Coordinates of C-alpha atoms and ligand atoms in Angstrom, one line a residue:
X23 CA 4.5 -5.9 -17.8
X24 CA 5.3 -4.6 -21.2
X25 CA 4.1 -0.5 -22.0
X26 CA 1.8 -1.9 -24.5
X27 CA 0.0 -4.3 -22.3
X28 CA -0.6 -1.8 -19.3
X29 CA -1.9 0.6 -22.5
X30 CA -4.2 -2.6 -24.1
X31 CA -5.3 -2.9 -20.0
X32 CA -6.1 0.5 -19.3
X33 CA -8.1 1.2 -22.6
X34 CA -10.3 -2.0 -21.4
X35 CA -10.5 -0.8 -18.4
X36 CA -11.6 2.8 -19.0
X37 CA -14.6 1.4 -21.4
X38 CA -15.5 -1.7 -19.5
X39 CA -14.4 -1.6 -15.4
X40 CA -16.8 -0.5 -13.0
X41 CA -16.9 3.4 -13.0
X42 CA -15.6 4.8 -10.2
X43 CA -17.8 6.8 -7.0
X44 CA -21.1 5.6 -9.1
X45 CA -22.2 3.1 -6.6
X46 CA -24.5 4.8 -3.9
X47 CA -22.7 3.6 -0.2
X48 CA -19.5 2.5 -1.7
X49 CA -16.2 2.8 0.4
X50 CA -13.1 5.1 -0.6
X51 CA -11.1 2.9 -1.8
X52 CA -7.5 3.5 -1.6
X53 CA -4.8 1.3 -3.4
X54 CA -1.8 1.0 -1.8
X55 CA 1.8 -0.4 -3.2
X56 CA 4.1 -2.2 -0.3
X57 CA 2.9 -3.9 2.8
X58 CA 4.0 -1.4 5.2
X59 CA 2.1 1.5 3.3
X60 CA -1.0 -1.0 3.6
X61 CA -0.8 -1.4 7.1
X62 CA -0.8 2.4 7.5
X63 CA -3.7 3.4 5.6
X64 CA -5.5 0.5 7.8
X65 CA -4.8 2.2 10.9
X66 CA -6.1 5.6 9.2
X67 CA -9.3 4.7 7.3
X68 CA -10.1 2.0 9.6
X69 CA -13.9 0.5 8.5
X70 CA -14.3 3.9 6.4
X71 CA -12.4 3.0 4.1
X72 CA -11.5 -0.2 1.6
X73 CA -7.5 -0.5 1.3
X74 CA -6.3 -2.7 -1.6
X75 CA -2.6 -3.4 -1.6
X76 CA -0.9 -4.8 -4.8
X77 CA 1.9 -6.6 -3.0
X78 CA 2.3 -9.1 -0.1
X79 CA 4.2 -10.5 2.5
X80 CA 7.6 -11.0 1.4
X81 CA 8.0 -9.1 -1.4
X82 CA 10.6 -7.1 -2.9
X83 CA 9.3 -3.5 -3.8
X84 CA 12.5 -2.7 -5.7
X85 CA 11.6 -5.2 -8.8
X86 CA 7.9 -5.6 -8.7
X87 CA 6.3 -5.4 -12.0
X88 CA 2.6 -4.9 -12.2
X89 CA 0.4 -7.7 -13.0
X90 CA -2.7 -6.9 -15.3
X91 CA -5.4 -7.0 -12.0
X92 CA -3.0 -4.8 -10.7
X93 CA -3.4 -2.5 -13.5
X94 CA -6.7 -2.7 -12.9
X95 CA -7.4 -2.4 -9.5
X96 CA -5.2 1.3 -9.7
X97 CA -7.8 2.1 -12.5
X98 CA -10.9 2.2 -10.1
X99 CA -8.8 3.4 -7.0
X100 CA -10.2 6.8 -5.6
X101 CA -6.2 7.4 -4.1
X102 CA -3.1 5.5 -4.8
X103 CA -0.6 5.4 -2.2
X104 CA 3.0 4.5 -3.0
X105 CA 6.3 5.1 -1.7
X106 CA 8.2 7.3 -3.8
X107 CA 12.0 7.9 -4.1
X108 CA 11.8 4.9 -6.8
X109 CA 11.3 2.4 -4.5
X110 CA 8.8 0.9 -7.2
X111 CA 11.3 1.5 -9.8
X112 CA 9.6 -1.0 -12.2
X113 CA 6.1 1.0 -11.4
X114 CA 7.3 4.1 -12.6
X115 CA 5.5 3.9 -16.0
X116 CA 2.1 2.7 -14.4
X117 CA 1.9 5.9 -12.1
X118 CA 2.5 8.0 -15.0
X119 CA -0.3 6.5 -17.0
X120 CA -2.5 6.7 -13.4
X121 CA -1.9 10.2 -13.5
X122 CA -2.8 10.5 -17.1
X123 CA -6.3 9.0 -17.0
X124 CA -6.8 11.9 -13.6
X125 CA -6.2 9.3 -10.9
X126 CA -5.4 11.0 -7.8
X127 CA -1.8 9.6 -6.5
X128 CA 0.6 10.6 -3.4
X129 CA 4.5 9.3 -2.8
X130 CA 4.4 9.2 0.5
X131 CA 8.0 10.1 -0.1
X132 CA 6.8 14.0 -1.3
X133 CA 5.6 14.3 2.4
X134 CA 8.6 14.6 3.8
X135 CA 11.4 17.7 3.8
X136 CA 14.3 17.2 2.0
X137 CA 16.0 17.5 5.5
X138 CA 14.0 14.0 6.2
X139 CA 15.4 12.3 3.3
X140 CA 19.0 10.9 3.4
X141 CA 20.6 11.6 0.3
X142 CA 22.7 8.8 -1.6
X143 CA 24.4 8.7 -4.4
X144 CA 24.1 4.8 -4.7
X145 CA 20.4 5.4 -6.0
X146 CA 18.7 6.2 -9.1
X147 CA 16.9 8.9 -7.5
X148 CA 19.9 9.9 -5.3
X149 CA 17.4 9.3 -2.6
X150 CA 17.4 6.8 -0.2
X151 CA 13.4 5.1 -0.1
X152 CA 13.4 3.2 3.1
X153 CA 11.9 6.3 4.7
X154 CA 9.7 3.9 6.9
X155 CA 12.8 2.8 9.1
X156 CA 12.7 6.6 10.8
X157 CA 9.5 6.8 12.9
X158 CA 9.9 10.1 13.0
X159 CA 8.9 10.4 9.3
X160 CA 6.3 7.5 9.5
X161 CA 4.9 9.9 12.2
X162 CA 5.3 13.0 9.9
X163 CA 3.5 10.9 6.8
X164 CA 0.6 9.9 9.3
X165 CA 0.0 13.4 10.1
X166 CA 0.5 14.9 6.2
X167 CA -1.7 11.5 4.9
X168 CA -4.9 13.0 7.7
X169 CA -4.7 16.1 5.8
X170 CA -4.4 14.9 2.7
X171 CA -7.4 12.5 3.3
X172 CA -9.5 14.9 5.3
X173 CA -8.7 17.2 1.9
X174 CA -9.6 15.1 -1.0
X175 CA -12.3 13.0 1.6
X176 CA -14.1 15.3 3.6
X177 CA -17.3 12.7 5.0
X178 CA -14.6 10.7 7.1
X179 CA -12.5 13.6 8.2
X180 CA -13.5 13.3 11.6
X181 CA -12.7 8.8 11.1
X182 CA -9.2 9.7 9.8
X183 CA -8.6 12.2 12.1
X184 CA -8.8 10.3 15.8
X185 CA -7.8 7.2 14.1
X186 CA -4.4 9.5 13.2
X187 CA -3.7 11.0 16.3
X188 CA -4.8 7.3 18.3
X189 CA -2.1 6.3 15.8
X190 CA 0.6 8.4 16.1
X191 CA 0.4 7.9 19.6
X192 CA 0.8 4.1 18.8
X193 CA 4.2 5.1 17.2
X194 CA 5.7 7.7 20.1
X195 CA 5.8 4.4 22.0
X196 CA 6.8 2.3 19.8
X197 CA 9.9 5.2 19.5
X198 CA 10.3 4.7 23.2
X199 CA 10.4 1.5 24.0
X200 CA 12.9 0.9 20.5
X201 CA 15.1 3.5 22.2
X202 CA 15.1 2.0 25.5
X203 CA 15.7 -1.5 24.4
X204 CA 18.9 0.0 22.0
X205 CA 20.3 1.2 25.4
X206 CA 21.1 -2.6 26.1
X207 CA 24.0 -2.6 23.5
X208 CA 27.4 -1.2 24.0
X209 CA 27.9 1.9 21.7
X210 CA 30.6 -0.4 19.9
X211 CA 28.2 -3.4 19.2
X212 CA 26.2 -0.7 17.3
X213 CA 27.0 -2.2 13.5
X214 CA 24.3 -3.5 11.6
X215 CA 25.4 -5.9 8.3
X216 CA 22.1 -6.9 6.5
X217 CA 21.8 -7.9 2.7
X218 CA 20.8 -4.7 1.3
X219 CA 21.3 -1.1 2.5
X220 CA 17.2 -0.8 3.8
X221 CA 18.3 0.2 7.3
X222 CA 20.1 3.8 6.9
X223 CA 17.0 5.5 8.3
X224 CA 17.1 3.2 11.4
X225 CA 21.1 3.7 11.9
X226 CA 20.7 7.7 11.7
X227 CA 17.8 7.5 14.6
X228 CA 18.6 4.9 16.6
X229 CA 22.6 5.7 16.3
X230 CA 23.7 2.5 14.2
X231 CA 26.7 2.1 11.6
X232 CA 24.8 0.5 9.0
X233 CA 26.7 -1.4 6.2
X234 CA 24.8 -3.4 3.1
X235 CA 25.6 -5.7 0.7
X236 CA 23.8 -5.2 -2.3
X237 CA 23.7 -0.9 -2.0
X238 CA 20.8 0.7 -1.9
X239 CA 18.7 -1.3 -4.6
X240 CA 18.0 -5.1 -4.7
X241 CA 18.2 -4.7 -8.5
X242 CA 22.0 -4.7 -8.2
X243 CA 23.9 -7.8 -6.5
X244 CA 26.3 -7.8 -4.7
X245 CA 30.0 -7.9 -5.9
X246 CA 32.8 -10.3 -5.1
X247 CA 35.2 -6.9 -3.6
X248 CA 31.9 -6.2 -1.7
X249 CA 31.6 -9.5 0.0
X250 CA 35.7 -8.9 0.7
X251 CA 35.8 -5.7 1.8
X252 CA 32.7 -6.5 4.3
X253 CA 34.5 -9.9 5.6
X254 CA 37.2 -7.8 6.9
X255 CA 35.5 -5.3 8.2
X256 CA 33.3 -8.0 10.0
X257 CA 36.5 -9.7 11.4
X258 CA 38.4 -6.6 12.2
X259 CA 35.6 -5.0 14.4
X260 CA 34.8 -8.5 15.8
X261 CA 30.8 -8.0 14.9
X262 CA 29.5 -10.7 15.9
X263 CA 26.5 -11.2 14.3
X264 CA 25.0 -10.5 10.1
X265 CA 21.5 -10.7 9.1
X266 CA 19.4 -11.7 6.4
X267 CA 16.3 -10.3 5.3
X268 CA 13.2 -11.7 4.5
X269 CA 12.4 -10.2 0.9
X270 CA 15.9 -10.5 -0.3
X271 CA 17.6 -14.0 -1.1
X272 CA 19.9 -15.4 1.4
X273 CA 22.8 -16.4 -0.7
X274 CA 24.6 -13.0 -0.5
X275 CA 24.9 -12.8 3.0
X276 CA 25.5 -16.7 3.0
X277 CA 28.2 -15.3 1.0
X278 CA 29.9 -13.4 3.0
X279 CA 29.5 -15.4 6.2
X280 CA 31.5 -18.3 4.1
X281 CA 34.1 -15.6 3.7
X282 CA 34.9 -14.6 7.2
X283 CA 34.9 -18.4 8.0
X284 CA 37.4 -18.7 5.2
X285 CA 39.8 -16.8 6.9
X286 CA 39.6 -18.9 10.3
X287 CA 36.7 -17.0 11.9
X288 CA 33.4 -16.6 12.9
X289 CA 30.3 -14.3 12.3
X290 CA 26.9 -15.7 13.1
X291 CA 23.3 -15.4 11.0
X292 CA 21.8 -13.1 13.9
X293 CA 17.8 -13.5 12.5
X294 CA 15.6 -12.5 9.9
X295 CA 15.0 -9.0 9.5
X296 CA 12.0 -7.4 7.9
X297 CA 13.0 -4.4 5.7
X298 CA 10.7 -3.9 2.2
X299 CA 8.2 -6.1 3.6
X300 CA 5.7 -7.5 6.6
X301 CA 5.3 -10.8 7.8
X302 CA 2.3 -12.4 7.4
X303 CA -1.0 -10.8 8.6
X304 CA -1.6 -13.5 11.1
X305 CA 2.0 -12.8 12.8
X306 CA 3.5 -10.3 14.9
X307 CA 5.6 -9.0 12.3
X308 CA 2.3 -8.8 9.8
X309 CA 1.8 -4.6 10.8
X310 CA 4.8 -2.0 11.2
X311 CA 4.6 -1.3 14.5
X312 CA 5.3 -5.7 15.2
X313 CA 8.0 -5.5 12.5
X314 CA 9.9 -2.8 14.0
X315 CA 9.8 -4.5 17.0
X316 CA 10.6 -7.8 16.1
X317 CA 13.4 -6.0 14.1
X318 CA 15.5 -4.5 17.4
X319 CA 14.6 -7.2 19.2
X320 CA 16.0 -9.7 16.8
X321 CA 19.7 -7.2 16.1
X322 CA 20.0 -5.9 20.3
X323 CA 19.9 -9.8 21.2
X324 CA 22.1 -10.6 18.0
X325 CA 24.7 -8.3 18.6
X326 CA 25.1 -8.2 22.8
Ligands
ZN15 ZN1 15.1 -1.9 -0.3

């Protein structure tokens, strides 16, 4: 959406939308960007609170552009929760003009310590965003989001905080049993080939070489000395399996599976990986803790 259209939507909206706090009983309502940030507030708030989250199952955070009820729905929000690290790098301008009008935002990003946050040059914000992929920062953010919350929300304090810690709980075992089922691969068959380099986080706690396609961003694709340099590397370590992801289109890593096979061998589409977005609500892989396991359960049985 053009500057001048989210300026036309917001001066609507600050004369004619539905004032904010002025209903007697209504929910805090929190808007949220990606699906995984969605799923998180969820597990927080619980009933407390109303969680709207401007993009779905399947989409690609990197080049979403905000549609006019999006604009909208970010004007009546008591919090907007986003990412951060210029993972909504078309959203830039709409948080701006949030925090203009006195909208309370926090990148979820700005909760971690720089020592949390892998640094790459391959990025706009020399940051790498997929900080969701290292559950010991999703754990961190759980516990820096029930302070923030309890903070800026005192009546559910007490809601956000055993919901929290039941949560956080949730994702020590979830940490366990991804480590345990990691043990089942050799250190060697450790290499993880996906279509765009989401899963950096992941290789630096779960001990993974992790090599993308397309860099760090979707917005840039991925070259033909790319898709060479990665067939080699493919046939030269024997990996045995490449993935493709379920927000990003196929054809690059279709790409580069032609290539191996091009030079008289083989390299097999191991799954579908989830990496900038959830499944579908109904489905295992529709909250993080189902997508992280479907994930490593998907790459251990695709690489043995
Ligand atoms: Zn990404």
């Amino acid at each position: 959406m053009s500057k001048l259209k989210i300026s036309v939507v917001l001066l609507f909206c600050l004369f004619a939308c539905k004032p904010r706090n002025k209903q007697k009983n209504s929910k805090f309502t929190v808007v949220t960007t990606t699906t995984m940030i969605t799923d998180l507030l969820q597990n927080i708030g619980g009933e407390a609170i109303e969680v709207k989250g401007i993009m779905g199952p399947g989409v690609d955070p990197h080049l979403y552009k905000a549609s006019e009820g999006d604009v909208a729905k970010l004007t009546q929000a008591d919090l907007i929760v986003y990412n951060g690290l210029h993972l909504e790098g078309k959203l830039v301008d709409v948080f701006e003009k949030m925090n203009q009008i006195g909208r309370e935002t926090v990148a979820l990003g700005g909760l971690l310590t720089e020592k949390q946050i892998i640094n790459s040059e391959a990025f706009v914000s020399a940051h790498d965003p997929h900080i969701w992929f290292s559950i010991d920062n999703w754990k961190k953010i759980t516990k820096e989001l029930i302070v923030f919350l309890s903070k800026l929300n005192p009546q559910n304090k007490a809601v956000y905080q055993k919901n929290g810690a039941k949560y956080i709980e949730h994702l020590n075992a979830l940490q366990q049993e991804v480590k345990t089922k990691v043990e089942e691969l050799p250190k060697e068959n450790r290499i993880l080939v996906t279509a765009h380099d989401a899963f950096s986080y992941f290789g630096k706690e779960f001990n993974f070489e992790v090599l993308g396609l397309q860099g760090l961003s979707t917005t840039t694709e991925a070259g033909v000395r790319d898709v060479q340099r990665l067939s080699n590397l493919i046939i030269q370590r024997e990996i045995k399996a490449i993935f493709v992801e379920s927000s990003v289109p196929q054809r690059t890593v279709k790409a580069l599976q032609a290539s191996v096979e091009s030079k008289g061998k083989e390299v097999k589409i191991g799954g579908e990986l989830f990496s900038d977005a959830l499944g579908n609500t109904n489905e295992e892989t529709g909250n993080y803790i189902g997508m992280f396991r479907y994930n490593v359960n998907t790459i251990v049985n695709a690489l043995k």
